[in-house]
Amino acid sequence: MLSLIIQKIRDAEIKYHRGIHSVALLAVTKNYSAEKMREFYNAGQTAFGENYLQDALEKKAVLSDLPIEWHFIGHIQSNKTKLIAQHFDWVQSVDRFSIAEKLNHHRESFSSPLNICIQVNIDAEEAKSGVSASELQKLATQISTLKHLKLRGLMIIPKIGASQSTFEKAFLLQQGLIEQGFMLDTLSMGMSDDFEAAIAAGSTMVRIGRGLS
Ligand SMILES: *Cc1c(COP(=O)(O)O)cnc(C)c1O
């Protein structure tokens, strides 16, 4: 339930000495209808994450009366970058420069930049999206040159059964970039089964899907 998840986030903030309201909730709605999203919105939730462009556009049309903050968190195909850049406020799954350049180009006519998280393949899994830890700094530097993008931080999807050290590693990568002068305020990590561990390690945004039902 939404209210229960929010309570658990607040409890974890206190338990792990994180600032109150330092952790935002992204409601991941790939498995929820537009009607259900409207219920979440009416209960106070404003940030929603979607994985599939076509589904998201259909829901967005139905919910166009609501000032929702839309996050794209799915795999990005380069021929979809135009619609993604024009319909979302955030893209959390950027893992290569060619995609960032296309998103930047298609955002040119907007007054506000597109918020970006770099997806890091934190457990170096063979079949998973995400830039490797060793390539991260280069990609962050490249993205920072793009005027219509605003680099906000990192996003990770750990492997199944990942340990606390995975979250801690992501936090250290983020800190490393901050020390080099990148102005980052977002560390997007933690899902329904592990968000409290992610909060303990420094997450600023948990992405919850199943836990909302
Ligand atoms: C589906 C999904 C989530 C939410 O996962 P749950 O286990 O349902 O909480 C979070 N992040 C990404 C990238 C997802 O695809």
PDB file of C-alpha atoms and ligand atoms in Angstrom:
ATOM      1  CA  MET A   1       0.000   0.000   0.000  1.00  0.00           C
ATOM      2  CA  LEU A   2       1.170   3.494  -0.815  1.00  0.00           C
ATOM      3  CA  SER A   3       0.683   4.897   2.695  1.00  0.00           C
ATOM      4  CA  LEU A   4       2.468   1.931   4.244  1.00  0.00           C
ATOM      5  CA  ILE A   5       5.458   2.281   1.892  1.00  0.00           C
ATOM      6  CA  ILE A   6       5.713   5.991   2.665  1.00  0.00           C
ATOM      7  CA  GLN A   7       5.647   5.215   6.382  1.00  0.00           C
ATOM      8  CA  LYS A   8       8.412   2.630   5.938  1.00  0.00           C
ATOM      9  CA  ILE A   9      10.539   5.156   4.022  1.00  0.00           C
ATOM     10  CA  ARG A  10      10.117   7.721   6.811  1.00  0.00           C
ATOM     11  CA  ASP A  11      10.946   5.053   9.434  1.00  0.00           C
ATOM     12  CA  ALA A  12      14.098   4.050   7.514  1.00  0.00           C
ATOM     13  CA  GLU A  13      15.199   7.674   7.245  1.00  0.00           C
ATOM     14  CA  ILE A  14      15.092   7.903  11.038  1.00  0.00           C
ATOM     15  CA  LYS A  15      16.610   4.483  11.683  1.00  0.00           C
ATOM     16  CA  TYR A  16      19.576   5.108   9.380  1.00  0.00           C
ATOM     17  CA  HIS A  17      20.131   8.748  10.357  1.00  0.00           C
ATOM     18  CA  ARG A  18      19.103  10.101   7.023  1.00  0.00           C
ATOM     19  CA  GLY A  19      17.503  13.524   6.770  1.00  0.00           C
ATOM     20  CA  ILE A  20      13.748  13.591   7.073  1.00  0.00           C
ATOM     21  CA  HIS A  21      12.280  13.602   3.546  1.00  0.00           C
ATOM     22  CA  SER A  22      15.742  13.010   2.082  1.00  0.00           C
ATOM     23  CA  VAL A  23      14.389   9.957   0.245  1.00  0.00           C
ATOM     24  CA  ALA A  24      11.799  10.418  -2.502  1.00  0.00           C
ATOM     25  CA  LEU A  25       9.382   7.763  -3.677  1.00  0.00           C
ATOM     26  CA  LEU A  26       9.084   7.027  -7.373  1.00  0.00           C
ATOM     27  CA  ALA A  27       5.916   5.010  -7.972  1.00  0.00           C
ATOM     28  CA  VAL A  28       6.787   2.460 -10.665  1.00  0.00           C
ATOM     29  CA  THR A  29       3.566   1.867 -12.537  1.00  0.00           C
ATOM     30  CA  LYS A  30       4.384  -0.493 -15.397  1.00  0.00           C
ATOM     31  CA  ASN A  31       1.897  -2.952 -13.924  1.00  0.00           C
ATOM     32  CA  TYR A  32      -0.775  -0.438 -12.918  1.00  0.00           C
ATOM     33  CA  SER A  33      -3.597   1.113 -14.930  1.00  0.00           C
ATOM     34  CA  ALA A  34      -4.128   4.824 -15.443  1.00  0.00           C
ATOM     35  CA  GLU A  35      -7.114   4.594 -13.088  1.00  0.00           C
ATOM     36  CA  LYS A  36      -4.906   3.142 -10.366  1.00  0.00           C
ATOM     37  CA  MET A  37      -2.319   5.864 -10.996  1.00  0.00           C
ATOM     38  CA  ARG A  38      -5.027   8.458 -10.522  1.00  0.00           C
ATOM     39  CA  GLU A  39      -5.801   6.903  -7.139  1.00  0.00           C
ATOM     40  CA  PHE A  40      -2.116   7.128  -6.186  1.00  0.00           C
ATOM     41  CA  TYR A  41      -2.065  10.735  -7.330  1.00  0.00           C
ATOM     42  CA  ASN A  42      -5.135  11.563  -5.277  1.00  0.00           C
ATOM     43  CA  ALA A  43      -3.365  10.006  -2.288  1.00  0.00           C
ATOM     44  CA  GLY A  44      -0.483  12.460  -2.780  1.00  0.00           C
ATOM     45  CA  GLN A  45       1.940  10.690  -5.112  1.00  0.00           C
ATOM     46  CA  THR A  46       3.203  12.878  -7.973  1.00  0.00           C
ATOM     47  CA  ALA A  47       6.288  11.120  -9.419  1.00  0.00           C
ATOM     48  CA  PHE A  48       5.707   8.069 -11.592  1.00  0.00           C
ATOM     49  CA  GLY A  49       8.140   5.769 -13.386  1.00  0.00           C
ATOM     50  CA  GLU A  50       7.338   3.871 -16.564  1.00  0.00           C
ATOM     51  CA  ASN A  51       9.380   1.279 -18.473  1.00  0.00           C
ATOM     52  CA  TYR A  52       7.547   1.051 -21.781  1.00  0.00           C
ATOM     53  CA  LEU A  53       7.108   4.103 -23.971  1.00  0.00           C
ATOM     54  CA  GLN A  54       3.864   3.127 -25.684  1.00  0.00           C
ATOM     55  CA  ASP A  55       2.114   2.196 -22.418  1.00  0.00           C
ATOM     56  CA  ALA A  56       3.340   5.395 -20.831  1.00  0.00           C
ATOM     57  CA  LEU A  57       2.051   7.576 -23.665  1.00  0.00           C
ATOM     58  CA  GLU A  58      -1.388   5.992 -23.446  1.00  0.00           C
ATOM     59  CA  LYS A  59      -1.574   6.567 -19.692  1.00  0.00           C
ATOM     60  CA  LYS A  60      -0.194  10.069 -20.073  1.00  0.00           C
ATOM     61  CA  ALA A  61      -3.024  10.942 -22.456  1.00  0.00           C
ATOM     62  CA  VAL A  62      -5.608   9.687 -19.951  1.00  0.00           C
ATOM     63  CA  LEU A  63      -3.923  11.550 -17.055  1.00  0.00           C
ATOM     64  CA  SER A  64      -3.165  14.782 -18.933  1.00  0.00           C
ATOM     65  CA  ASP A  65      -5.174  16.817 -16.404  1.00  0.00           C
ATOM     66  CA  LEU A  66      -2.688  15.922 -13.633  1.00  0.00           C
ATOM     67  CA  PRO A  67       0.703  17.659 -13.137  1.00  0.00           C
ATOM     68  CA  ILE A  68       2.587  14.379 -12.873  1.00  0.00           C
ATOM     69  CA  GLU A  69       6.389  14.151 -12.943  1.00  0.00           C
ATOM     70  CA  TRP A  70       7.142  11.425 -15.482  1.00  0.00           C
ATOM     71  CA  HIS A  71      10.306   9.310 -15.234  1.00  0.00           C
ATOM     72  CA  PHE A  72      11.428   6.939 -17.967  1.00  0.00           C
ATOM     73  CA  ILE A  73      13.215   3.977 -16.367  1.00  0.00           C
ATOM     74  CA  GLY A  74      13.203   1.367 -19.137  1.00  0.00           C
ATOM     75  CA  HIS A  75      15.590   0.337 -21.860  1.00  0.00           C
ATOM     76  CA  ILE A  76      16.007   3.120 -24.428  1.00  0.00           C
ATOM     77  CA  GLN A  77      15.956   2.338 -28.137  1.00  0.00           C
ATOM     78  CA  SER A  78      17.535   5.107 -30.160  1.00  0.00           C
ATOM     79  CA  ASN A  79      14.494   5.446 -32.451  1.00  0.00           C
ATOM     80  CA  LYS A  80      12.378   6.242 -29.373  1.00  0.00           C
ATOM     81  CA  THR A  81      14.542   9.086 -28.074  1.00  0.00           C
ATOM     82  CA  LYS A  82      12.408  11.823 -29.636  1.00  0.00           C
ATOM     83  CA  LEU A  83       9.200  10.781 -27.883  1.00  0.00           C
ATOM     84  CA  ILE A  84      11.037  10.065 -24.634  1.00  0.00           C
ATOM     85  CA  ALA A  85      12.726  13.485 -24.636  1.00  0.00           C
ATOM     86  CA  GLN A  86       9.431  15.238 -25.331  1.00  0.00           C
ATOM     87  CA  HIS A  87       7.129  13.359 -22.954  1.00  0.00           C
ATOM     88  CA  PHE A  88       9.216  12.777 -19.846  1.00  0.00           C
ATOM     89  CA  ASP A  89      10.715  15.004 -17.155  1.00  0.00           C
ATOM     90  CA  TRP A  90      13.413  12.531 -16.186  1.00  0.00           C
ATOM     91  CA  VAL A  91      15.246   9.702 -17.933  1.00  0.00           C
ATOM     92  CA  GLN A  92      16.992   7.388 -15.480  1.00  0.00           C
ATOM     93  CA  SER A  93      18.298   4.732 -17.841  1.00  0.00           C
ATOM     94  CA  VAL A  94      20.927   6.567 -19.914  1.00  0.00           C
ATOM     95  CA  ASP A  95      23.997   4.401 -20.352  1.00  0.00           C
ATOM     96  CA  ARG A  96      25.725   5.663 -23.489  1.00  0.00           C
ATOM     97  CA  PHE A  97      26.600   8.975 -25.048  1.00  0.00           C
ATOM     98  CA  SER A  98      24.895   8.376 -28.385  1.00  0.00           C
ATOM     99  CA  ILE A  99      21.543   8.108 -26.597  1.00  0.00           C
ATOM    100  CA  ALA A 100      22.274  11.198 -24.474  1.00  0.00           C
ATOM    101  CA  GLU A 101      23.082  13.206 -27.601  1.00  0.00           C
ATOM    102  CA  LYS A 102      19.815  12.220 -29.226  1.00  0.00           C
ATOM    103  CA  LEU A 103      17.804  13.045 -26.106  1.00  0.00           C
ATOM    104  CA  ASN A 104      19.568  16.404 -25.943  1.00  0.00           C
ATOM    105  CA  HIS A 105      18.786  17.156 -29.579  1.00  0.00           C
ATOM    106  CA  HIS A 106      15.098  16.348 -29.170  1.00  0.00           C
ATOM    107  CA  ARG A 107      14.860  18.491 -26.035  1.00  0.00           C
ATOM    108  CA  GLU A 108      16.120  21.638 -27.757  1.00  0.00           C
ATOM    109  CA  SER A 109      12.741  23.329 -28.093  1.00  0.00           C
ATOM    110  CA  PHE A 110      11.934  22.952 -24.378  1.00  0.00           C
ATOM    111  CA  SER A 111      12.607  25.660 -21.817  1.00  0.00           C
ATOM    112  CA  SER A 112      13.479  23.120 -19.093  1.00  0.00           C
ATOM    113  CA  PRO A 113      16.293  20.609 -19.435  1.00  0.00           C
ATOM    114  CA  LEU A 114      15.630  16.879 -19.295  1.00  0.00           C
ATOM    115  CA  ASN A 115      16.776  15.444 -15.950  1.00  0.00           C
ATOM    116  CA  ILE A 116      19.149  12.531 -16.406  1.00  0.00           C
ATOM    117  CA  CYS A 117      20.454   9.677 -14.298  1.00  0.00           C
ATOM    118  CA  ILE A 118      23.216   7.490 -15.622  1.00  0.00           C
ATOM    119  CA  GLN A 119      22.412   3.813 -15.228  1.00  0.00           C
ATOM    120  CA  VAL A 120      25.428   1.981 -13.853  1.00  0.00           C
ATOM    121  CA  ASN A 121      25.841  -1.772 -14.282  1.00  0.00           C
ATOM    122  CA  ILE A 122      26.868  -1.979 -10.664  1.00  0.00           C
ATOM    123  CA  ASP A 123      27.341  -5.745 -10.419  1.00  0.00           C
ATOM    124  CA  ALA A 124      29.037  -5.963 -13.832  1.00  0.00           C
ATOM    125  CA  GLU A 125      26.413  -8.387 -15.086  1.00  0.00           C
ATOM    126  CA  GLU A 126      26.911  -9.529 -18.630  1.00  0.00           C
ATOM    127  CA  ALA A 127      23.345  -9.199 -19.898  1.00  0.00           C
ATOM    128  CA  LYS A 128      22.422  -6.009 -18.089  1.00  0.00           C
ATOM    129  CA  SER A 129      22.208  -2.425 -19.320  1.00  0.00           C
ATOM    130  CA  GLY A 130      24.292   0.252 -17.693  1.00  0.00           C
ATOM    131  CA  VAL A 131      27.699   1.788 -18.062  1.00  0.00           C
ATOM    132  CA  SER A 132      30.550   0.064 -16.260  1.00  0.00           C
ATOM    133  CA  ALA A 133      31.975   1.716 -13.164  1.00  0.00           C
ATOM    134  CA  SER A 134      35.244   2.290 -15.029  1.00  0.00           C
ATOM    135  CA  GLU A 135      33.508   4.149 -17.879  1.00  0.00           C
ATOM    136  CA  LEU A 136      31.237   6.205 -15.637  1.00  0.00           C
ATOM    137  CA  GLN A 137      33.349   9.305 -15.240  1.00  0.00           C
ATOM    138  CA  LYS A 138      33.900   9.636 -18.968  1.00  0.00           C
ATOM    139  CA  LEU A 139      30.183   9.386 -19.681  1.00  0.00           C
ATOM    140  CA  ALA A 140      29.323  11.880 -16.920  1.00  0.00           C
ATOM    141  CA  THR A 141      31.828  14.348 -18.385  1.00  0.00           C
ATOM    142  CA  GLN A 142      30.375  13.932 -21.870  1.00  0.00           C
ATOM    143  CA  ILE A 143      26.783  14.342 -20.699  1.00  0.00           C
ATOM    144  CA  SER A 144      27.697  17.491 -18.782  1.00  0.00           C
ATOM    145  CA  THR A 145      28.495  19.200 -22.080  1.00  0.00           C
ATOM    146  CA  LEU A 146      24.919  18.793 -23.349  1.00  0.00           C
ATOM    147  CA  LYS A 147      22.894  21.959 -22.756  1.00  0.00           C
ATOM    148  CA  HIS A 148      19.422  20.498 -22.758  1.00  0.00           C
ATOM    149  CA  LEU A 149      20.209  17.742 -20.287  1.00  0.00           C
ATOM    150  CA  LYS A 150      20.740  18.125 -16.563  1.00  0.00           C
ATOM    151  CA  LEU A 151      22.758  15.326 -15.009  1.00  0.00           C
ATOM    152  CA  ARG A 152      21.198  14.597 -11.601  1.00  0.00           C
ATOM    153  CA  GLY A 153      22.879  11.369 -10.522  1.00  0.00           C
ATOM    154  CA  LEU A 154      23.040   7.611 -10.839  1.00  0.00           C
ATOM    155  CA  MET A 155      20.532   4.788 -11.106  1.00  0.00           C
ATOM    156  CA  ILE A 156      21.274   1.159 -10.373  1.00  0.00           C
ATOM    157  CA  ILE A 157      19.407  -2.146 -10.597  1.00  0.00           C
ATOM    158  CA  PRO A 158      21.401  -4.643  -8.525  1.00  0.00           C
ATOM    159  CA  LYS A 159      21.494  -8.309  -9.361  1.00  0.00           C
ATOM    160  CA  ILE A 160      18.991 -10.570  -7.618  1.00  0.00           C
ATOM    161  CA  GLY A 161      20.031 -11.199  -4.056  1.00  0.00           C
ATOM    162  CA  ALA A 162      22.646  -8.456  -4.118  1.00  0.00           C
ATOM    163  CA  SER A 163      24.183  -7.543  -0.817  1.00  0.00           C
ATOM    164  CA  GLN A 164      24.458  -4.270   1.021  1.00  0.00           C
ATOM    165  CA  SER A 165      27.917  -3.752  -0.462  1.00  0.00           C
ATOM    166  CA  THR A 166      26.340  -3.212  -3.897  1.00  0.00           C
ATOM    167  CA  PHE A 167      24.416  -0.204  -2.603  1.00  0.00           C
ATOM    168  CA  GLU A 168      27.477   1.061  -0.778  1.00  0.00           C
ATOM    169  CA  LYS A 169      29.530   0.779  -3.949  1.00  0.00           C
ATOM    170  CA  ALA A 170      26.977   2.882  -5.836  1.00  0.00           C
ATOM    171  CA  PHE A 171      27.061   5.503  -3.082  1.00  0.00           C
ATOM    172  CA  LEU A 172      30.851   5.696  -3.301  1.00  0.00           C
ATOM    173  CA  LEU A 173      30.738   6.077  -7.080  1.00  0.00           C
ATOM    174  CA  GLN A 174      28.301   8.950  -6.647  1.00  0.00           C
ATOM    175  CA  GLN A 175      30.504  10.544  -3.967  1.00  0.00           C
ATOM    176  CA  GLY A 176      33.529  10.195  -6.212  1.00  0.00           C
ATOM    177  CA  LEU A 177      31.812  12.185  -8.952  1.00  0.00           C
ATOM    178  CA  ILE A 178      30.659  14.833  -6.480  1.00  0.00           C
ATOM    179  CA  GLU A 179      34.225  15.218  -5.240  1.00  0.00           C
ATOM    180  CA  GLN A 180      35.283  15.812  -8.827  1.00  0.00           C
ATOM    181  CA  GLY A 181      32.849  18.694  -9.081  1.00  0.00           C
ATOM    182  CA  PHE A 182      29.722  17.125 -10.548  1.00  0.00           C
ATOM    183  CA  MET A 183      26.632  18.637  -8.929  1.00  0.00           C
ATOM    184  CA  LEU A 184      24.601  15.511  -8.274  1.00  0.00           C
ATOM    185  CA  ASP A 185      21.641  15.210  -5.926  1.00  0.00           C
ATOM    186  CA  THR A 186      20.057  11.903  -6.918  1.00  0.00           C
ATOM    187  CA  LEU A 187      20.984   8.314  -6.180  1.00  0.00           C
ATOM    188  CA  SER A 188      18.154   6.178  -7.502  1.00  0.00           C
ATOM    189  CA  MET A 189      18.327   2.747  -5.907  1.00  0.00           C
ATOM    190  CA  GLY A 190      16.109   0.404  -3.927  1.00  0.00           C
ATOM    191  CA  MET A 191      12.973  -1.451  -5.040  1.00  0.00           C
ATOM    192  CA  SER A 192      10.129  -3.226  -3.214  1.00  0.00           C
ATOM    193  CA  ASP A 193      12.287  -5.949  -1.666  1.00  0.00           C
ATOM    194  CA  ASP A 194      15.367  -3.958  -0.719  1.00  0.00           C
ATOM    195  CA  PHE A 195      14.536  -0.273  -0.386  1.00  0.00           C
ATOM    196  CA  GLU A 196      15.351  -0.092   3.309  1.00  0.00           C
ATOM    197  CA  ALA A 197      18.871  -1.437   2.690  1.00  0.00           C
ATOM    198  CA  ALA A 198      19.264   1.095  -0.120  1.00  0.00           C
ATOM    199  CA  ILE A 199      18.187   3.928   2.183  1.00  0.00           C
ATOM    200  CA  ALA A 200      20.737   2.773   4.759  1.00  0.00           C
ATOM    201  CA  ALA A 201      23.437   3.133   2.080  1.00  0.00           C
ATOM    202  CA  GLY A 202      22.418   6.601   0.909  1.00  0.00           C
ATOM    203  CA  SER A 203      19.640   6.246  -1.660  1.00  0.00           C
ATOM    204  CA  THR A 204      17.744   9.466  -2.358  1.00  0.00           C
ATOM    205  CA  MET A 205      15.063   7.877  -4.554  1.00  0.00           C
ATOM    206  CA  VAL A 206      13.486   4.476  -4.166  1.00  0.00           C
ATOM    207  CA  ARG A 207      11.562   2.984  -7.084  1.00  0.00           C
ATOM    208  CA  ILE A 208       8.664   0.904  -5.856  1.00  0.00           C
ATOM    209  CA  GLY A 209       6.240  -1.085  -7.988  1.00  0.00           C
ATOM    210  CA  ARG A 210       4.881  -4.268  -6.428  1.00  0.00           C
ATOM    211  CA  GLY A 211       5.005  -2.815  -2.926  1.00  0.00           C
ATOM    212  CA  LEU A 212       2.277  -0.302  -3.795  1.00  0.00           C
ATOM    213  CA  SER A 213      -0.432  -2.914  -4.265  1.00  0.00           C
TER     214      SER A 213
HETATM  215  C1  LIG B   1       9.863  -2.659 -12.232  1.00  0.00           C
HETATM  216  C2  LIG B   1      10.972  -1.796 -11.811  1.00  0.00           C
HETATM  217  C3  LIG B   1      11.049  -1.287 -10.497  1.00  0.00           C
HETATM  218  C4  LIG B   1      10.072  -1.660  -9.415  1.00  0.00           C
HETATM  219  O1  LIG B   1      10.292  -2.980  -8.990  1.00  0.00           O
HETATM  220  P1  LIG B   1       9.398  -3.627  -7.837  1.00  0.00           P
HETATM  221  O2  LIG B   1      10.166  -4.836  -7.465  1.00  0.00           O
HETATM  222  O3  LIG B   1       8.068  -3.909  -8.456  1.00  0.00           O
HETATM  223  O4  LIG B   1       9.304  -2.636  -6.739  1.00  0.00           O
HETATM  224  C5  LIG B   1      12.083  -0.412 -10.200  1.00  0.00           C
HETATM  225  N1  LIG B   1      13.003  -0.060 -11.120  1.00  0.00           N
HETATM  226  C6  LIG B   1      12.970  -0.526 -12.379  1.00  0.00           C
HETATM  227  C7  LIG B   1      14.020  -0.091 -13.340  1.00  0.00           C
HETATM  228  C8  LIG B   1      11.957  -1.409 -12.759  1.00  0.00           C
HETATM  229  O5  LIG B   1      11.948  -1.885 -14.010  1.00  0.00           O
END
